[in-house]
Amino acid sequence: MKKFDVEIIVGIFVLCGLLCLGYMSVRLGKINLIGNHHYPVNAVFSSVKGLKKDTVVEISGVEVGKVEDIKLIDYQAVVTLLIQDDIKLQEDAIASIRTKGLLGEKYVEITPGGSDTLIKPGDSLHQTEPPIDIEKLIGNFVFGKVKE
Amino acid sequence: MKSRRILSALCIGVFCFLGTTTLSHAGEPGKLLMETIDKGLVVLKDPSLKGDEKIQERRQKLWKEISPIFNFEEMSKRALGQHWKNRTPDERKEFVELFTNIMKDAYIGKTDTYSGEKIVLIGEKQDNHYATIQTKLITNKNTEVSVEYNMLNNPGEWKIYDVIIEGVSLVNNYRSQFNNILIKSSYKELVQKIKEKKGKEETAKK
């Protein structure tokens, strides 16, 4: 009788351990089990230098989605963004690739527009800003100075 | 000094397009853009309009040639962003006028220093009623500056609604500035600020 109790306790303990492991795998792996609460939006950039998959998408510094995919189509970078369902984007919203701090990582910032037409899932944002190439700007400045 | 020169060159780039640019691989919006800017360049190169005393006449003629290709209403709407919705038709009309004046004052004066900068067409992309025309401005010192024009086809007419210079969007720049002001203060104060700025510039000119 006593032995049976111990076995049950060990069994429950192992089960709890497995549940915790499962929970952590889902959380850490960012697997979405219960349906998709995001919708895709495309944005075409002339350059996405430094931007990586799963990077955050922000509006006013608040996270509203992530970068799902980056593809090269017709020599232009097409970025698929996954935006939370409750965030509505207007047709004239602007997507910009910005840097956190001076040398920090890249992220996508969306500035909402004023249009009455909202972006439907799968639509494209037409107004985009590529990342600013600081090295190139410094280069232009330095060469300018040397020549002058 | 150098940076001021580059800035002037950029601003000229916004309005000007060299007459010798290749028209062959340009579609309808690209062709229209180039034709308009060629007209602007004719004014800038016109010997009878050169010189400091002809500044006002030259600026006026240039504005007359190039302003039709800009959709100032769309630019104002996009620059005001989410705050546009809450404006009454009268306020909107007034804002479009103010914004048009901002554009005119900020850029037309910069063309005074035009000294033969070249602009080359790089490519053109069209997606339904949106088009992007990529160009490069080459200064006299061979510094290259990328200038991108975003155009929108509103019933039968291609017009510019944004200009992106070296990756910086003109509309987004104004949108974040206006938004910063409108978060802290009312729309009336924004209009007041724009009017004050214009007033100050005019007294400075005198």
Coordinates of C-alpha atoms in Angstrom, one line a residue:
Chain A
M1 CA 0.0 0.0 0.0
K2 CA 2.8 2.3 1.0
K3 CA 4.8 1.4 -2.2
F4 CA 1.7 2.3 -4.4
D5 CA 1.5 5.8 -2.8
V6 CA 5.1 6.5 -3.6
E7 CA 4.6 5.4 -7.2
I8 CA 1.6 7.6 -7.6
I9 CA 3.5 10.6 -6.2
V10 CA 6.5 10.0 -8.5
G11 CA 4.0 9.6 -11.5
I12 CA 2.3 12.9 -10.7
F13 CA 5.7 14.5 -10.3
V14 CA 7.0 13.3 -13.7
L15 CA 3.7 14.3 -15.3
C16 CA 4.1 17.9 -13.8
G17 CA 7.6 17.9 -15.1
L18 CA 6.5 16.9 -18.6
L19 CA 3.7 19.6 -18.6
C20 CA 6.2 22.2 -17.6
L21 CA 8.6 21.1 -20.3
G22 CA 5.8 21.2 -22.9
Y23 CA 4.7 24.7 -21.7
M24 CA 8.2 26.0 -21.9
S25 CA 8.8 24.6 -25.3
V26 CA 5.7 26.3 -26.6
R27 CA 6.6 29.6 -24.9
L28 CA 10.3 29.6 -25.9
G29 CA 9.7 28.4 -29.4
K30 CA 6.9 30.9 -29.9
I31 CA 4.6 28.3 -31.3
N32 CA 1.1 29.5 -31.8
L33 CA -1.2 26.6 -30.8
I34 CA -4.6 28.4 -30.5
G35 CA -5.3 29.9 -34.0
N36 CA -3.6 32.9 -35.6
H37 CA -4.3 36.3 -34.1
H38 CA -2.2 38.1 -36.7
Y39 CA -2.8 39.1 -40.3
P40 CA -0.1 39.5 -43.0
V41 CA 0.8 42.8 -44.7
N42 CA 3.5 43.2 -47.4
A43 CA 5.9 46.1 -47.7
V44 CA 8.3 46.7 -50.5
F45 CA 11.6 48.3 -49.6
S46 CA 14.5 49.3 -51.8
S47 CA 16.8 47.9 -49.2
V48 CA 16.4 46.0 -45.9
K49 CA 20.0 46.1 -44.9
G50 CA 20.4 44.5 -41.4
L51 CA 16.7 43.5 -41.0
K52 CA 16.1 39.9 -39.8
K53 CA 13.2 37.6 -39.6
D54 CA 11.1 37.7 -36.3
T55 CA 12.2 41.3 -35.7
V56 CA 9.5 43.4 -33.9
V57 CA 7.2 45.8 -35.7
E58 CA 6.3 48.9 -33.6
I59 CA 3.8 51.7 -33.6
S60 CA 4.9 54.6 -31.3
G61 CA 7.4 52.2 -29.6
V62 CA 4.7 49.6 -28.8
E63 CA 5.1 46.1 -30.3
V64 CA 2.3 45.3 -32.7
G65 CA 3.7 42.4 -34.7
K66 CA 6.8 40.9 -36.2
V67 CA 8.6 40.3 -39.5
E68 CA 7.4 37.0 -40.9
D69 CA 9.5 36.8 -44.1
I70 CA 11.9 38.7 -46.3
K71 CA 12.1 37.8 -50.0
L72 CA 13.8 39.3 -53.0
I73 CA 11.3 39.8 -55.8
D74 CA 12.3 41.7 -58.9
Y75 CA 15.5 43.0 -57.1
Q76 CA 13.4 44.6 -54.4
A77 CA 13.1 43.4 -50.9
V78 CA 9.5 42.3 -50.1
V79 CA 8.9 42.1 -46.3
T80 CA 5.9 40.2 -45.0
L81 CA 4.8 41.6 -41.6
L82 CA 2.5 39.8 -39.2
I83 CA 0.3 42.4 -37.5
Q84 CA -2.0 41.8 -34.6
D85 CA -5.7 41.5 -35.5
D86 CA -6.8 44.4 -33.3
I87 CA -4.4 46.8 -34.9
K88 CA -5.9 48.4 -38.1
L89 CA -3.5 50.0 -40.6
Q90 CA -4.6 52.7 -43.0
E91 CA -3.7 52.6 -46.7
D92 CA -1.4 55.5 -46.3
A93 CA 0.5 54.2 -43.2
I94 CA 4.3 54.4 -43.7
A95 CA 6.6 51.5 -42.8
S96 CA 10.2 52.5 -42.0
I97 CA 13.2 50.5 -41.0
R98 CA 14.8 52.1 -38.0
T99 CA 17.8 51.4 -35.8
K100 CA 17.5 51.2 -32.0
G101 CA 20.0 53.7 -30.8
L102 CA 22.9 54.7 -32.9
L103 CA 24.3 51.3 -33.6
G104 CA 21.6 49.0 -32.3
E105 CA 19.5 46.4 -34.0
K106 CA 17.0 47.2 -36.8
Y107 CA 13.3 47.1 -36.3
V108 CA 10.2 48.1 -38.4
E109 CA 8.3 51.2 -37.4
I110 CA 4.8 52.0 -38.7
T111 CA 3.4 55.5 -38.6
P112 CA -0.3 55.3 -39.0
G113 CA -2.0 57.4 -41.7
G114 CA -5.2 59.3 -42.1
S115 CA -6.9 57.4 -44.9
D116 CA -10.4 55.9 -44.5
T117 CA -9.4 52.9 -46.5
L118 CA -7.9 50.2 -44.3
I119 CA -5.3 47.6 -45.3
K120 CA -6.8 44.1 -45.9
P121 CA -4.9 41.0 -45.0
G122 CA -2.3 40.3 -47.7
D123 CA -2.4 43.9 -49.0
S124 CA 0.8 46.0 -49.5
L125 CA 2.0 49.2 -47.8
H126 CA 3.1 51.5 -50.6
Q127 CA 5.0 54.1 -48.6
T128 CA 8.2 52.7 -47.1
E129 CA 11.5 54.1 -45.9
P130 CA 14.7 51.9 -46.2
P131 CA 17.3 52.0 -43.4
I132 CA 19.6 55.1 -43.5
D133 CA 23.1 54.0 -44.5
I134 CA 25.1 55.9 -41.9
E135 CA 28.4 54.6 -43.3
K136 CA 27.5 55.9 -46.8
L137 CA 26.5 59.3 -45.4
I138 CA 29.7 59.6 -43.3
G139 CA 31.6 58.6 -46.5
N140 CA 30.0 61.3 -48.6
F141 CA 30.7 63.8 -45.9
V142 CA 34.4 62.8 -45.4
F143 CA 35.1 62.7 -49.2
G144 CA 33.4 66.0 -49.6
K145 CA 35.6 67.6 -47.0
V146 CA 38.8 66.1 -48.4
K147 CA 38.0 67.4 -51.9
E148 CA 37.2 70.8 -50.6
Chain B
M1 CA 29.7 74.7 -46.2
K2 CA 29.9 71.5 -48.1
S3 CA 26.8 70.1 -46.3
R4 CA 24.9 73.2 -47.2
R5 CA 25.9 72.7 -50.9
I6 CA 24.8 69.1 -50.8
L7 CA 21.5 70.2 -49.2
S8 CA 20.9 72.7 -52.0
A9 CA 21.7 70.1 -54.5
L10 CA 19.2 67.7 -52.9
C11 CA 16.5 70.3 -53.1
I12 CA 17.2 71.1 -56.7
G13 CA 17.0 67.3 -57.2
V14 CA 13.5 67.3 -55.8
F15 CA 12.3 69.7 -58.5
C16 CA 14.7 69.2 -61.4
F17 CA 15.5 66.5 -63.9
L18 CA 18.2 66.8 -66.5
G19 CA 17.0 67.3 -70.1
T20 CA 19.3 64.5 -71.4
T21 CA 17.8 61.7 -69.3
T22 CA 16.9 58.6 -71.2
L23 CA 13.2 58.5 -71.9
S24 CA 13.3 55.1 -73.5
H25 CA 12.5 52.9 -70.5
A26 CA 10.2 55.2 -68.7
G27 CA 6.5 54.4 -68.5
E28 CA 3.7 56.9 -68.2
P29 CA 4.3 58.4 -64.7
G30 CA 8.1 58.5 -65.2
K31 CA 7.7 60.2 -68.5
L32 CA 5.4 62.8 -67.1
L33 CA 7.8 63.4 -64.2
M34 CA 10.7 64.0 -66.5
E35 CA 8.8 66.2 -68.9
T36 CA 7.7 68.4 -66.0
I37 CA 11.2 68.6 -64.6
D38 CA 12.6 69.3 -68.0
K39 CA 10.3 72.3 -68.2
G40 CA 11.6 73.4 -64.7
L41 CA 15.1 73.1 -66.0
V42 CA 14.4 75.3 -69.0
V43 CA 13.4 78.0 -66.5
L44 CA 16.5 77.5 -64.4
K45 CA 18.8 77.5 -67.4
D46 CA 17.1 80.5 -69.1
P47 CA 19.8 83.2 -69.5
S48 CA 17.2 86.0 -69.4
L49 CA 16.1 84.8 -65.9
K50 CA 19.6 84.5 -64.4
G51 CA 20.9 86.8 -61.7
D52 CA 19.9 87.9 -58.3
E53 CA 17.5 90.7 -59.5
K54 CA 15.4 88.1 -61.4
I55 CA 15.0 85.8 -58.4
Q56 CA 11.3 86.4 -57.8
E57 CA 10.4 86.1 -61.4
R58 CA 12.4 82.9 -61.8
R59 CA 10.9 81.3 -58.7
Q60 CA 7.4 82.2 -59.8
K61 CA 7.9 80.7 -63.3
L62 CA 9.5 77.6 -61.9
W63 CA 6.6 77.1 -59.4
K64 CA 4.1 77.5 -62.2
E65 CA 5.9 74.8 -64.3
I66 CA 6.4 72.2 -61.6
S67 CA 3.6 72.6 -59.0
P68 CA 0.9 70.9 -61.2
I69 CA 2.7 67.5 -60.8
F70 CA 2.5 67.6 -57.0
N71 CA -0.7 66.5 -55.3
F72 CA -0.5 68.9 -52.4
E73 CA -3.8 67.7 -50.9
E74 CA -2.6 64.1 -50.8
M75 CA 0.7 65.3 -49.3
S76 CA -1.0 67.4 -46.6
K77 CA -3.4 64.5 -45.8
R78 CA -0.5 62.1 -45.5
A79 CA 1.6 64.5 -43.5
L80 CA -1.1 65.1 -41.0
G81 CA -1.7 61.3 -40.8
Q82 CA -4.3 60.1 -38.2
H83 CA -5.2 63.7 -37.3
W84 CA -6.6 64.4 -40.8
K85 CA -9.8 62.5 -40.0
N86 CA -10.8 64.8 -37.2
R87 CA -10.5 68.0 -39.3
T88 CA -13.5 69.8 -40.7
P89 CA -13.6 70.5 -44.5
D90 CA -12.7 74.1 -43.8
E91 CA -9.7 73.2 -41.6
R92 CA -8.6 70.7 -44.3
K93 CA -8.7 73.4 -47.0
E94 CA -6.7 75.8 -44.8
F95 CA -4.1 73.2 -43.9
V96 CA -3.6 72.2 -47.6
E97 CA -2.9 75.9 -48.3
L98 CA -0.5 76.2 -45.3
F99 CA 1.3 73.0 -46.3
T100 CA 1.7 74.0 -49.9
N101 CA 3.3 77.2 -48.7
I102 CA 5.7 75.3 -46.4
M103 CA 6.8 73.2 -49.4
K104 CA 7.1 76.3 -51.7
D105 CA 9.1 78.2 -49.1
A106 CA 11.3 75.3 -48.1
Y107 CA 12.3 74.1 -51.6
I108 CA 11.9 76.7 -54.3
G109 CA 14.5 79.0 -52.8
K110 CA 17.0 76.2 -52.8
T111 CA 17.0 76.0 -56.6
D112 CA 18.7 79.4 -56.8
T113 CA 22.0 77.7 -56.4
Y114 CA 21.5 75.3 -59.3
S115 CA 24.7 74.8 -61.1
G116 CA 24.2 72.0 -63.6
E117 CA 23.6 69.0 -61.4
K118 CA 22.7 65.9 -63.3
I119 CA 19.9 63.5 -62.6
V120 CA 19.7 60.0 -63.9
L121 CA 16.7 57.7 -64.1
I122 CA 17.4 54.4 -62.4
G123 CA 14.1 52.6 -62.6
E124 CA 10.4 52.7 -62.3
K125 CA 7.9 50.4 -60.6
Q126 CA 4.2 50.5 -61.0
D127 CA 1.6 48.7 -58.9
N128 CA -2.0 49.4 -59.8
H129 CA -2.5 53.2 -59.1
Y130 CA 0.8 53.6 -57.3
A131 CA 4.2 54.2 -58.9
T132 CA 7.8 54.6 -57.6
I133 CA 10.4 56.3 -59.8
Q134 CA 14.0 55.9 -58.7
T135 CA 16.5 58.5 -59.7
K136 CA 20.0 59.5 -58.8
L137 CA 21.3 63.1 -58.5
I138 CA 24.9 63.5 -59.4
T139 CA 26.5 66.7 -58.1
N140 CA 29.3 68.5 -59.8
K141 CA 31.7 66.7 -57.4
N142 CA 30.4 63.3 -58.4
T143 CA 28.6 62.7 -55.2
E144 CA 25.6 60.5 -55.8
V145 CA 22.3 61.0 -54.0
S146 CA 19.3 58.7 -54.4
V147 CA 16.0 60.5 -54.9
E148 CA 12.8 58.5 -55.1
Y149 CA 9.4 59.9 -56.2
N150 CA 6.2 58.2 -55.1
M151 CA 3.3 58.9 -57.4
L152 CA -0.4 58.2 -57.2
N153 CA -2.9 58.0 -60.1
N154 CA -6.0 59.8 -59.1
P155 CA -8.5 59.7 -61.9
G156 CA -6.3 59.7 -64.9
E157 CA -3.5 61.8 -63.6
W158 CA -0.2 60.8 -62.1
K159 CA 0.9 63.1 -59.3
I160 CA 3.7 63.0 -56.7
Y161 CA 2.6 62.4 -53.1
D162 CA 6.0 61.8 -51.5
V163 CA 9.7 62.3 -52.2
I164 CA 12.3 60.1 -50.6
I165 CA 15.9 61.4 -50.5
E166 CA 18.6 59.0 -49.3
G167 CA 15.9 56.9 -47.6
V168 CA 14.3 59.8 -45.8
S169 CA 10.7 60.4 -46.6
L170 CA 9.5 64.0 -46.8
V171 CA 6.0 63.1 -45.8
N172 CA 7.0 60.9 -42.9
N173 CA 9.3 63.6 -41.7
Y174 CA 6.5 66.1 -41.5
R175 CA 4.1 63.5 -40.2
S176 CA 6.3 62.8 -37.1
Q177 CA 6.8 66.5 -36.5
F178 CA 3.1 67.3 -36.7
N179 CA 2.3 64.3 -34.6
N180 CA 4.7 65.4 -31.9
I181 CA 3.1 68.8 -31.8
L182 CA -0.4 67.5 -31.9
I183 CA 0.1 65.0 -29.0
K184 CA 1.1 67.9 -26.7
S185 CA -1.1 70.7 -28.0
S186 CA -4.2 71.4 -30.1
Y187 CA -4.6 71.6 -33.8
K188 CA -5.2 75.4 -33.5
E189 CA -1.8 75.8 -31.9
L190 CA -0.2 73.8 -34.8
V191 CA -1.7 76.1 -37.3
Q192 CA -0.6 79.1 -35.2
K193 CA 2.9 77.8 -35.1
I194 CA 3.1 77.3 -38.9
K195 CA 1.7 80.8 -39.4
E196 CA 4.2 82.3 -37.0
K197 CA 7.1 80.5 -38.7
K198 CA 6.0 81.9 -42.0
G199 CA 5.7 85.4 -40.5
K200 CA 9.2 85.2 -39.0
E201 CA 10.7 84.0 -42.4
E202 CA 9.1 86.9 -44.2
T203 CA 10.4 89.5 -41.7
A204 CA 13.8 87.9 -41.9
K205 CA 13.8 88.2 -45.7
K206 CA 13.0 91.9 -45.4

